[in-house]
Short mmCIF file of C-alpha atoms in Angstrom, two decimals:
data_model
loop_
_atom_site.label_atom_id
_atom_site.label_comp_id
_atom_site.label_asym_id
_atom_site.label_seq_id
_atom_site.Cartn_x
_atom_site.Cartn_y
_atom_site.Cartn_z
CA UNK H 1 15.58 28.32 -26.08
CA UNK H 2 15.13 31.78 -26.86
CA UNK H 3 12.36 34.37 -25.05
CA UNK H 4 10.80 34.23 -28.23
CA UNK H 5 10.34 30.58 -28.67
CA UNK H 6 9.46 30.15 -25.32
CA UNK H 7 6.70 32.79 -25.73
CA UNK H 8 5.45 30.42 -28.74
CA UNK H 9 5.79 27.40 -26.67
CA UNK H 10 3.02 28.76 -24.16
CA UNK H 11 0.89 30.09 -26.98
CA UNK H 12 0.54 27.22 -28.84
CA UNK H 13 0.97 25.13 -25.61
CA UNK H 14 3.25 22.33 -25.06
CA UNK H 15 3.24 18.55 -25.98
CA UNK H 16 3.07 16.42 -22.99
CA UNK H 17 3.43 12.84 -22.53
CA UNK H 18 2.29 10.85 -19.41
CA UNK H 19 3.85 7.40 -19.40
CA UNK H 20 1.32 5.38 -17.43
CA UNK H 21 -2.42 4.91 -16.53
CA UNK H 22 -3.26 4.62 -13.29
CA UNK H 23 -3.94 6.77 -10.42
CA UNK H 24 -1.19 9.14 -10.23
CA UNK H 25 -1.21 9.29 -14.42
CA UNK H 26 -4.48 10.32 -15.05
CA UNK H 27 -4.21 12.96 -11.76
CA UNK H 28 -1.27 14.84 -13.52
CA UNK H 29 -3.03 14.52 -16.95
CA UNK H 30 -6.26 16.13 -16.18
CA UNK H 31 -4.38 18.89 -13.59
CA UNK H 32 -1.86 19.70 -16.39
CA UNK H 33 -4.87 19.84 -19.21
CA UNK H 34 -7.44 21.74 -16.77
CA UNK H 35 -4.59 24.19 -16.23
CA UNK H 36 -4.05 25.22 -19.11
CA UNK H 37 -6.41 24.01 -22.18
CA UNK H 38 -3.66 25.01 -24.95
CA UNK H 39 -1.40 22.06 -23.44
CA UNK H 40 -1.84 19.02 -25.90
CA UNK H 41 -1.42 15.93 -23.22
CA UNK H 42 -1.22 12.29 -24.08
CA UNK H 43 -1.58 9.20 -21.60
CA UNK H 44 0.02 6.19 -23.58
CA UNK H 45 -1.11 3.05 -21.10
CA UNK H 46 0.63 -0.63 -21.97
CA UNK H 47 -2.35 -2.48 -20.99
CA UNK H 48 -5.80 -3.30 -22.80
CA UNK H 49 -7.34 -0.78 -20.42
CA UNK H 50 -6.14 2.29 -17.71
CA UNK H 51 -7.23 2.37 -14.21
CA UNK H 52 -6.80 -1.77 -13.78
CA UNK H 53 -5.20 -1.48 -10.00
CA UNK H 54 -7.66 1.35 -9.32
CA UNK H 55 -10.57 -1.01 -10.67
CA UNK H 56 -9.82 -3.72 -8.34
CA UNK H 57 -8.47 -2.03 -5.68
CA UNK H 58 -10.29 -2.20 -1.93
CA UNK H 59 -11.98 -5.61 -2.93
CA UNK H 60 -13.91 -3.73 -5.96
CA UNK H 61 -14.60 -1.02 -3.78
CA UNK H 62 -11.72 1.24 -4.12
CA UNK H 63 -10.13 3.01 -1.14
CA UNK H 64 -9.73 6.61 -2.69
CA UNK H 65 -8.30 8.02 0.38
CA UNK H 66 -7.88 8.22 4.24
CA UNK H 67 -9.75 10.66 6.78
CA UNK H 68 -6.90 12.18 7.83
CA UNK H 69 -6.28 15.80 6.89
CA UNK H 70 -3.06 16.46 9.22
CA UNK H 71 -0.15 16.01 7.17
CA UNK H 72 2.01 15.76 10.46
CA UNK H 73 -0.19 12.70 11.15
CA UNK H 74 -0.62 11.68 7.33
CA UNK H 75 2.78 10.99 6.94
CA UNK H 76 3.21 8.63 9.96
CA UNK H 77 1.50 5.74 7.85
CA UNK H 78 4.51 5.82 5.06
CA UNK H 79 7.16 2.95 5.59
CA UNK H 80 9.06 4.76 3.21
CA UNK H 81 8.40 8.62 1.85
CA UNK H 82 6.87 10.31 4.56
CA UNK H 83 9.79 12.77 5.27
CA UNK H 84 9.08 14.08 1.46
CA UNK H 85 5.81 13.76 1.21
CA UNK H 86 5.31 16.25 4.88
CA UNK H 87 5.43 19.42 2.14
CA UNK H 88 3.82 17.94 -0.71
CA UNK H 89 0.71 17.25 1.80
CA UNK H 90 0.37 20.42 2.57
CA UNK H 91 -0.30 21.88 -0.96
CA UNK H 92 -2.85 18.83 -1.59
CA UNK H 93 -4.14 16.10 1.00
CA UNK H 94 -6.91 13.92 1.37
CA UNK H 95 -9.55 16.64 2.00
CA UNK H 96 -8.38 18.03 -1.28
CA UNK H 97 -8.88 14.25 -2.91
CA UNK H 98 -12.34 14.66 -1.47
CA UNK H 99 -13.40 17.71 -2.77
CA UNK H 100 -11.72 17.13 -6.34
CA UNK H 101 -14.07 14.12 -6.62
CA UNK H 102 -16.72 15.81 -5.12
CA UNK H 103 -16.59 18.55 -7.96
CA UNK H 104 -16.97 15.93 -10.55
CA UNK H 105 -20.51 14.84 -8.71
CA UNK H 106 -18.49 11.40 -6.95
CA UNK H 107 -19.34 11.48 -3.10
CA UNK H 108 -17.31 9.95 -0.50
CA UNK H 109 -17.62 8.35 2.66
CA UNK H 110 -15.67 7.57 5.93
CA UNK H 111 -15.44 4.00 7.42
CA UNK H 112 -15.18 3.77 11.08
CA UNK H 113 -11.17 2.75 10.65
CA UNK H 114 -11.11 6.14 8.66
CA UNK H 115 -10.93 4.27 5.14
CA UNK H 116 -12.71 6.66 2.48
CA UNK H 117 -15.11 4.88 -0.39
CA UNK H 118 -17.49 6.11 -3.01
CA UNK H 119 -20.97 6.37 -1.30
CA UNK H 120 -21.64 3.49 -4.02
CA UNK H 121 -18.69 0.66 -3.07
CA UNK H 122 -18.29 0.33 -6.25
CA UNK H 123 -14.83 1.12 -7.59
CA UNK H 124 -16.37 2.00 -11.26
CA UNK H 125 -17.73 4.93 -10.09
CA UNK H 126 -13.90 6.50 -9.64
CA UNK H 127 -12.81 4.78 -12.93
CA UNK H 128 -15.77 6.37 -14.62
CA UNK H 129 -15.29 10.05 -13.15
CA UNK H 130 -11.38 9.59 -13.85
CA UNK H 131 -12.06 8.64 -17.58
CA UNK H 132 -14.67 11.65 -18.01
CA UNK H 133 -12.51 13.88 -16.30
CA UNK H 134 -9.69 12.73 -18.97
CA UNK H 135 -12.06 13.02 -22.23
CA UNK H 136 -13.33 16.71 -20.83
CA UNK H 137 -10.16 17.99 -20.48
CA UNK H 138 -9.59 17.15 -23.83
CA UNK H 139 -6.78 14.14 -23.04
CA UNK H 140 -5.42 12.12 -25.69
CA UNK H 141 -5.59 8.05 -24.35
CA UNK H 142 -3.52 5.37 -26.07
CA UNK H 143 -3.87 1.95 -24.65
CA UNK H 144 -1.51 -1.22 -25.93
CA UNK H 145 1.01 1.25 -26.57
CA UNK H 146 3.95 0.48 -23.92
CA UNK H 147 7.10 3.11 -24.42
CA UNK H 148 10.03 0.75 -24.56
CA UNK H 149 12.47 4.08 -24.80
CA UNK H 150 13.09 7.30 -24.43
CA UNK H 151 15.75 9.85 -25.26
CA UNK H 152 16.17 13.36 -24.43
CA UNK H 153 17.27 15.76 -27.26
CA UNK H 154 18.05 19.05 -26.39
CA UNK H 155 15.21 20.27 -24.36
CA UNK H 156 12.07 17.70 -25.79
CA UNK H 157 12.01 13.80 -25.14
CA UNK H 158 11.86 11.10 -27.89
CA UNK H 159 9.74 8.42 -27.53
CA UNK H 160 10.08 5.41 -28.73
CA UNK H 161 6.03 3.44 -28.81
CA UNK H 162 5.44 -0.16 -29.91
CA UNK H 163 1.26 -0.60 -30.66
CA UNK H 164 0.84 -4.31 -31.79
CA UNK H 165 3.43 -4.90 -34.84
CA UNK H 166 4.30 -1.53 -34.79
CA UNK H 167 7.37 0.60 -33.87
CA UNK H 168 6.89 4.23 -33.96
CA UNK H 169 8.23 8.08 -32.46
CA UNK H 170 6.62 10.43 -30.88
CA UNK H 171 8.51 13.87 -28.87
CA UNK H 172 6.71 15.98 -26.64
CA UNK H 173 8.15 19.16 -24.58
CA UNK H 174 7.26 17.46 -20.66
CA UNK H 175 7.47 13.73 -20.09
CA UNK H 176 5.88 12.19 -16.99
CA UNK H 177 6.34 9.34 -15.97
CA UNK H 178 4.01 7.06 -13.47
CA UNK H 179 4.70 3.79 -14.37
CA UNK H 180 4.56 2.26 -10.88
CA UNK H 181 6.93 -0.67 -9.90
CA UNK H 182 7.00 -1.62 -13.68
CA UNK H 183 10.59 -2.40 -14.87
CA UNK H 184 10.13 -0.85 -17.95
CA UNK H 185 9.70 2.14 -15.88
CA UNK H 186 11.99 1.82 -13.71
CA UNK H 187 14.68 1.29 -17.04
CA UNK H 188 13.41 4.94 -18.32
CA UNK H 189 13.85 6.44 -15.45
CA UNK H 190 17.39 4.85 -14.89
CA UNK H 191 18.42 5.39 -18.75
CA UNK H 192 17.71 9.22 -17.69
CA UNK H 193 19.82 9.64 -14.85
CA UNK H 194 18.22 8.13 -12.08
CA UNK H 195 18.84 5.78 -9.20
CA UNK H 196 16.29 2.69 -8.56
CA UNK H 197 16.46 1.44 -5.49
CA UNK H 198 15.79 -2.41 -5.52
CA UNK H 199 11.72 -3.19 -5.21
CA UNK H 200 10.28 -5.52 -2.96
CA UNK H 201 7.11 -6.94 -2.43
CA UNK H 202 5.15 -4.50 0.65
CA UNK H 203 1.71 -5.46 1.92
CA UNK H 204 1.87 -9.36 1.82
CA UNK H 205 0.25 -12.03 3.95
CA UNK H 206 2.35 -14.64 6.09
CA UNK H 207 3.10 -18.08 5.50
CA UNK H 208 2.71 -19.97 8.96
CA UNK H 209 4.73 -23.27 9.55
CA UNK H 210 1.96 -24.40 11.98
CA UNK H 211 -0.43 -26.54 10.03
CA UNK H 212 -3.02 -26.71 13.16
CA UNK H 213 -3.45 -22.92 12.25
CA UNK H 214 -4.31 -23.63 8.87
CA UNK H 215 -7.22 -25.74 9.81
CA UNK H 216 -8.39 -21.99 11.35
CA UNK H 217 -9.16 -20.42 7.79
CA UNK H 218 -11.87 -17.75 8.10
CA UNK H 219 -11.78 -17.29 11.38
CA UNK H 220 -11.22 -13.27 12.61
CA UNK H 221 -10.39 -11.70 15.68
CA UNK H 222 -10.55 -8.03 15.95
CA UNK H 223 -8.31 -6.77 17.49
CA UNK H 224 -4.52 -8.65 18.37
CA UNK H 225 -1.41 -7.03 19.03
CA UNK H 226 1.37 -8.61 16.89
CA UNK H 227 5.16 -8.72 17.39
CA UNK H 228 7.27 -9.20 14.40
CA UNK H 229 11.36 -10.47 15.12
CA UNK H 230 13.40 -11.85 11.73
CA UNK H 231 15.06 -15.60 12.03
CA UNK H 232 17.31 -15.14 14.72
CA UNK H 233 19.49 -17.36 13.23
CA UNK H 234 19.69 -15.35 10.14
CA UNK H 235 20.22 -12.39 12.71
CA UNK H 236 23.36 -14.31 14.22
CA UNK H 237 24.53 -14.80 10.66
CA UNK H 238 24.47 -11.30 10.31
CA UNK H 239 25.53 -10.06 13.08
CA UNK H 240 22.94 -7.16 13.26
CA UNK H 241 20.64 -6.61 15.47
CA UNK H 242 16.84 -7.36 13.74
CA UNK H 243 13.83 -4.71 14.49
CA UNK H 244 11.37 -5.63 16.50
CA UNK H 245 7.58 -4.29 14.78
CA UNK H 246 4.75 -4.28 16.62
CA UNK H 247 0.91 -3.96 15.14
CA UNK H 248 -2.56 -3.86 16.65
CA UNK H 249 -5.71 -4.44 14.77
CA UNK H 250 -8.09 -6.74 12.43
CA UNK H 251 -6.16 -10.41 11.78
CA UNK H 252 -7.53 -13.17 9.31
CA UNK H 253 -6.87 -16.60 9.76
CA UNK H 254 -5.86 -18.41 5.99
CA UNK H 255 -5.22 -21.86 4.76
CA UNK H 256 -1.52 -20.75 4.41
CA UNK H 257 -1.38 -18.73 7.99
CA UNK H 258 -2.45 -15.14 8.66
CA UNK H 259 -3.66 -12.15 6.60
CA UNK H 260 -5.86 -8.94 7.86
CA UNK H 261 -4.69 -5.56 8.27
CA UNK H 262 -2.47 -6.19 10.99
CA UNK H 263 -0.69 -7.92 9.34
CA UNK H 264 -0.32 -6.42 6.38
CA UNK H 265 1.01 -3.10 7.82
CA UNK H 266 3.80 -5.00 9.50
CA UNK H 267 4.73 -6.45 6.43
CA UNK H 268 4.94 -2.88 4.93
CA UNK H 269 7.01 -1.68 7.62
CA UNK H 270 9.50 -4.88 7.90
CA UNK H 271 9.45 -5.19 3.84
CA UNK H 272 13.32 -4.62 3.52
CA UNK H 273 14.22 -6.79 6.74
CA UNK H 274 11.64 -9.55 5.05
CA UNK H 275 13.11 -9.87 2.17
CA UNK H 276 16.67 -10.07 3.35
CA UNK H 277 15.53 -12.50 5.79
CA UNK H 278 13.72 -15.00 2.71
CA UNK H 279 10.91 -14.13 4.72
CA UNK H 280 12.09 -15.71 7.91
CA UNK H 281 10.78 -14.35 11.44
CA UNK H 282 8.80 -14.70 14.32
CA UNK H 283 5.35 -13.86 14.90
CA UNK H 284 4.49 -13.37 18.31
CA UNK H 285 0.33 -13.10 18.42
CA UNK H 286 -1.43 -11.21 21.66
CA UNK H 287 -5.03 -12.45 21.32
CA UNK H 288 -6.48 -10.24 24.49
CA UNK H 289 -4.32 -6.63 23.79
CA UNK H 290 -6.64 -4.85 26.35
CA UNK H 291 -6.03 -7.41 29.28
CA UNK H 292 -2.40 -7.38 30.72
CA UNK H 293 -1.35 -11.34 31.54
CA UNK H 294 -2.25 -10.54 35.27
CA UNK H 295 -5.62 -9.70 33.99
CA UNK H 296 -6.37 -13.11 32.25
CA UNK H 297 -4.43 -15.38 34.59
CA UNK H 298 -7.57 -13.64 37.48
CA UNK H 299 -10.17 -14.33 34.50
CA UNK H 300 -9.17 -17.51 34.01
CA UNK H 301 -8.74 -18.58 38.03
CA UNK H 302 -12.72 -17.12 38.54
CA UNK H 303 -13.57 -19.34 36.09
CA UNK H 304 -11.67 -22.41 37.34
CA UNK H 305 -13.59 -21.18 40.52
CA UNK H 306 -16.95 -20.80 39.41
CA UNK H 307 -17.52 -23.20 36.70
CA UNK H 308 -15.23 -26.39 38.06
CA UNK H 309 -17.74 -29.29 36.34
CA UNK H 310 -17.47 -27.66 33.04
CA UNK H 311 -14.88 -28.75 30.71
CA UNK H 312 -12.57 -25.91 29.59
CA UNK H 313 -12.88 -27.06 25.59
CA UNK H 314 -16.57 -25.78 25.75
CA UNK H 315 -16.37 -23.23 27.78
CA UNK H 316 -14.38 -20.23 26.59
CA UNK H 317 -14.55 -17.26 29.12
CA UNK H 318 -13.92 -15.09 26.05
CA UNK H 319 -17.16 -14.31 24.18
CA UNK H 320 -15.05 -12.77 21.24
CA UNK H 321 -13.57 -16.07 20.53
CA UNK H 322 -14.75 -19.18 18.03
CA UNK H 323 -15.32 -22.22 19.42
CA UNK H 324 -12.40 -23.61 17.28
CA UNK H 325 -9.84 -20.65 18.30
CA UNK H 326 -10.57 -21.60 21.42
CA UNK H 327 -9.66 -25.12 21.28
CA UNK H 328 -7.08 -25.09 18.74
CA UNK H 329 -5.31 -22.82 21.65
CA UNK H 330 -5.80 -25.02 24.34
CA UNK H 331 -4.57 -27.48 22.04
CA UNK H 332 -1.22 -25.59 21.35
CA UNK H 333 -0.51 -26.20 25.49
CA UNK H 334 -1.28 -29.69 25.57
CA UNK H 335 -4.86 -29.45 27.35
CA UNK H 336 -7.21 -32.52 26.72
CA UNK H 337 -10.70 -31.69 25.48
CA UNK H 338 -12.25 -33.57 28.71
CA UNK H 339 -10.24 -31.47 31.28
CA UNK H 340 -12.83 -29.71 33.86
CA UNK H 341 -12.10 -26.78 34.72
CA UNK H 342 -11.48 -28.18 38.46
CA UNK H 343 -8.87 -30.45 37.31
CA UNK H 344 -6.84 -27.87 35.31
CA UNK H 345 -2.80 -27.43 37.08
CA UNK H 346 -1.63 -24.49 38.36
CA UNK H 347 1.46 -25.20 35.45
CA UNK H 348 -1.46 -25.71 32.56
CA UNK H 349 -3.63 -22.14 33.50
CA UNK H 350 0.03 -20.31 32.98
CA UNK H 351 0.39 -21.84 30.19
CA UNK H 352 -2.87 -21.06 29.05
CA UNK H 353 -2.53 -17.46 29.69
CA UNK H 354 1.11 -17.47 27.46
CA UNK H 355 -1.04 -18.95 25.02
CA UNK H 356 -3.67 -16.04 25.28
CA UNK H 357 -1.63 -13.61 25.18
CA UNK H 358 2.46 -14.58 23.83
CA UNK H 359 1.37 -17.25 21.29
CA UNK H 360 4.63 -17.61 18.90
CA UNK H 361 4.62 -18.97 15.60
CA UNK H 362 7.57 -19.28 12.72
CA UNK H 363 7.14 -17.53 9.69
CA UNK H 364 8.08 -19.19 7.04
CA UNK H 365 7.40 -17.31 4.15
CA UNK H 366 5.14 -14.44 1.96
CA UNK H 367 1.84 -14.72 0.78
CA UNK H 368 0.83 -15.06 -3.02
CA UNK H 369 1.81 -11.33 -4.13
CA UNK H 370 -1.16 -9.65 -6.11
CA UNK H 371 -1.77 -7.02 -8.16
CA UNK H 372 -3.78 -4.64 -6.37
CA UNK H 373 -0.53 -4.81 -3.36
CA UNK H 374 2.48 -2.43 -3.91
CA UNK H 375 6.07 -2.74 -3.32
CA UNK H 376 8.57 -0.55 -1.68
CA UNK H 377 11.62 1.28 -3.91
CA UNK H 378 11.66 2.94 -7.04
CA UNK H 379 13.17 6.31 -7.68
CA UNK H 380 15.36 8.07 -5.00
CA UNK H 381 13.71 10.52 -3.12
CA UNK H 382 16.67 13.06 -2.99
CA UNK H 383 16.54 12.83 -6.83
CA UNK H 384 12.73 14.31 -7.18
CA UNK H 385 11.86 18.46 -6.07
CA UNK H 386 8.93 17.40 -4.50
CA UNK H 387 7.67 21.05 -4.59
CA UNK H 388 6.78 20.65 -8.56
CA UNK H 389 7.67 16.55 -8.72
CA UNK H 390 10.20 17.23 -11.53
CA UNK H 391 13.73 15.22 -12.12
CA UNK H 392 16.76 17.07 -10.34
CA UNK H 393 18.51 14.82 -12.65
CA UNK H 394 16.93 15.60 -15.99
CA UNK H 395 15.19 18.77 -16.45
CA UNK H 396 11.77 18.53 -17.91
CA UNK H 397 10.75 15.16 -16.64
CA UNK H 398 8.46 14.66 -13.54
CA UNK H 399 7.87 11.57 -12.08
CA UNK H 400 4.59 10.91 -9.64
CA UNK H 401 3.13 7.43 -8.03
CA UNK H 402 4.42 4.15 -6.98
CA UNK H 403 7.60 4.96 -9.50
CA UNK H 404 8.71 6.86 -6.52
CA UNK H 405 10.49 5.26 -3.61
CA UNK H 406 7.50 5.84 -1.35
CA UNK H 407 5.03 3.01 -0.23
CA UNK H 408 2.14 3.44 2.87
CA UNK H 409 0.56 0.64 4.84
CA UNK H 410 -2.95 -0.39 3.65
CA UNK H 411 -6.15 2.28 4.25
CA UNK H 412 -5.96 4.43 1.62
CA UNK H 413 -2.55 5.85 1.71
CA UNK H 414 -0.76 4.54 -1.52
CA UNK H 415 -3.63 6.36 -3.75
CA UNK H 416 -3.24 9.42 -1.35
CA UNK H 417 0.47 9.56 -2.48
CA UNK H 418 -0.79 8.57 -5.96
CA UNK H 419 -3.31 11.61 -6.45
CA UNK H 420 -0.89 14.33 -4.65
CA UNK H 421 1.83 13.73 -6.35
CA UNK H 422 0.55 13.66 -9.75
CA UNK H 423 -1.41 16.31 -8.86
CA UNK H 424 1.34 18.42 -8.00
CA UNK H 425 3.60 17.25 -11.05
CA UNK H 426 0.74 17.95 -13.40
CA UNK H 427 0.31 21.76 -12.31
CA UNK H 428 3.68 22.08 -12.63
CA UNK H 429 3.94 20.83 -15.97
CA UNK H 430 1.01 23.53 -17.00
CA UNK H 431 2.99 26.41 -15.43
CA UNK H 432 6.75 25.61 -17.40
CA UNK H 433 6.94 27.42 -20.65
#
């Protein structure tokens, strides 16, 4: 392209095509159409309606962000990305989410675990500011309209749309490209030069073999430290040594076995090992994390002391527990409901305190996956200048969101990585001529 032509190019502005509608896609619209007015940007979305993961994301409430503004810090809650996102972070982090919502009249608010919501809880309001942003800026938004190819030719991209019966072409000058973990996506992306690396689900509940557990659903306890080791049969059969994660936090007891944030983050961090595994592996649960064992076995013998007529099934010396937690443990080390406390072995209070506080269970497999969770993989890192977001493989395409090889654990950090990058990839966009 000549001077000349380029010259024209930023006169006139430049045709740009965002493949995708969710977080990170309308982000790098609206940055790329504030930026510069003359650009003539188009969000083509596959679906009936943009925005669905951000619409039911957080329970309905949407988790915009996290109260963390330390990108040193920030990046400790990415399984997978947080090397590349350190820089990116520092050009636009969650305080920058904040105020960019903030301009557009949406207030936010901190939770005490340093999750951000709209003041309302109601994940509408973000849809709603996102889609008025878009229409202001003057963005162009086709839903139904999935992009089943895409060529480049010369220096513009050819797109090939399908809306209903119909097959049609559109080019544009910048193509970006947030299509999350969707394969069509991840076959654009690979059809222009780039490496996927193999998804897998990330943020998933456990299955639990233990039935008795089941019988527990509803039942929370805030906090427990977990300990997560794959089948170490599997581990023989490899002949590798399996990671041992660790977690402390909010767990949820489920018809199927256990859920919460504690768990979920250790399934983000183990989600390769998982999946290699068939979701295999043991669960070690701590149900006291701020008493060491010594701690509960001289809790336990002061109550054996002081309350010898009771019987031990109805009388829990841990307020924080339900009266069925507290009897399905017993149960788990063979202690009969009618046991007084005076009648309870030296061998039965040990193995009441492993039960407190090294309870294992078998893992036998993943939770139902669902829509609002995110997997790990996508695009190689190395592949992506995360200074501008754009292809080191194929000059004038960017690529933003889940699409990249980047997942965090649950609290707001997936749509952090969501609005920076597309952020950053949109004011790029505005700048090339």
């Amino acid at each position: 392209m000549t001077d000349g032509s380029k010259r024209q190019m930023a006169q006139r502005g430049l045709k740009i095509a965002v493949v995708g509608g969710g977080a990170a896609g309308f982000f790098g619209a609206i940055a790329a159409a504030d930026q510069n007015p003359n650009h003539q940007v188009t969000l083509y979305e596959a679906g009936p309606q943009p925005l669905a993961k951000v619409r039911i994301s957080g329970g309905g409430r949407c988790n915009v962000t996290h109260h963390c503004f330390d990108p040193a810090q920030l990046v400790l809650s990415y399984p997978r990305g947080g090397k590349a996102l350190r820089g990116a972070f520092s050009r636009f982090q969650p305080k920058d989410t904040i105020e960019w919502f903030n301009r557009r009249g949406v207030k936010l608010k901190a939770e005490a675990d340093g999750r951000m919501f709209p003041v309302t809880d109601d994940s509408a309001t973000i849809v709603d500011c996102l889609n008025r942003a878009a229409q202001q800026a003057g963005i162009r938004i086709k839903t139904r309209s999935p992009i089943t190819h895409v060529e480049k030719s010369g220096s513009r991209f050819q797109l090939r749309l399908k809306s209903g019966s119909v097959k049609t072409e559109v080019a544009c000058d910048r193509l970006l490209l947030t299509t999350g973990s969707s394969p069509a996506g991840h076959r654009i992306a690979r059809s222009l030069g780039h490496v996927i690396e193999s998804p897998v689900p990330s943020l998933f509940t456990f299955n639990i073999a233990d039935k008795r557990l089941h019988q527990l659903s509803g039942v929370a306890v805030d906090p427990v430290a977990l300990r997560l080791k794959v089948d170490r049969q599997l581990e023989k059969a490899s002949k590798k040594k399996s990671p041992s994660l660790t977690q402390t936090g909010p767990l949820l007891l489920t018809h199927w076995g256990v859920s919460g944030p504690a768990v979920l983050k250790l399934s983000a961090w183990g989600a390769r090992e998982l999946q290699q595994t068939k979701y295999r592996a043991q669960l070690t649960i701590n149900w006291l994390p701020a008493l060491t064992q010594e701690q509960v076995r001289a809790k336990l013998q002061e109550v054996k002391a002081n309350c010898s007529r009771r019987a031990i099934a109805t009388h829990s010396p841990y307020a924080a527990f339900s009266k069925r937690l507290w009897q399905y443990l017993l149960q788990r080390v063979n202690i009969d409901s009618t046991l007084t406390w005076a009648n309870l072995s030296k061998k039965q209070l040990n193995q009441l305190v492993q039960s407190l506080t090294q309870s294992s269970y078998d893992v036998v497999g993943k939770g139902a996956f669902k829509d609002e969770f995110v997997t790990c993989g996508g695009v190689r890192l190395k592949e992506v200048n995360f200074k501008t977001m754009e292809s080191r493989q194929c000059p004038g395409l960017y690529l933003s969101g889940e699409i990249l090889n980047i997942d965090g654990i649950t609290g707001g950090f997936n749509f952090q990585s969501a609005w920076t990058t597309g952020w950053l990839a949109g004011q790029a966009i505005a700048t090339t001529s």
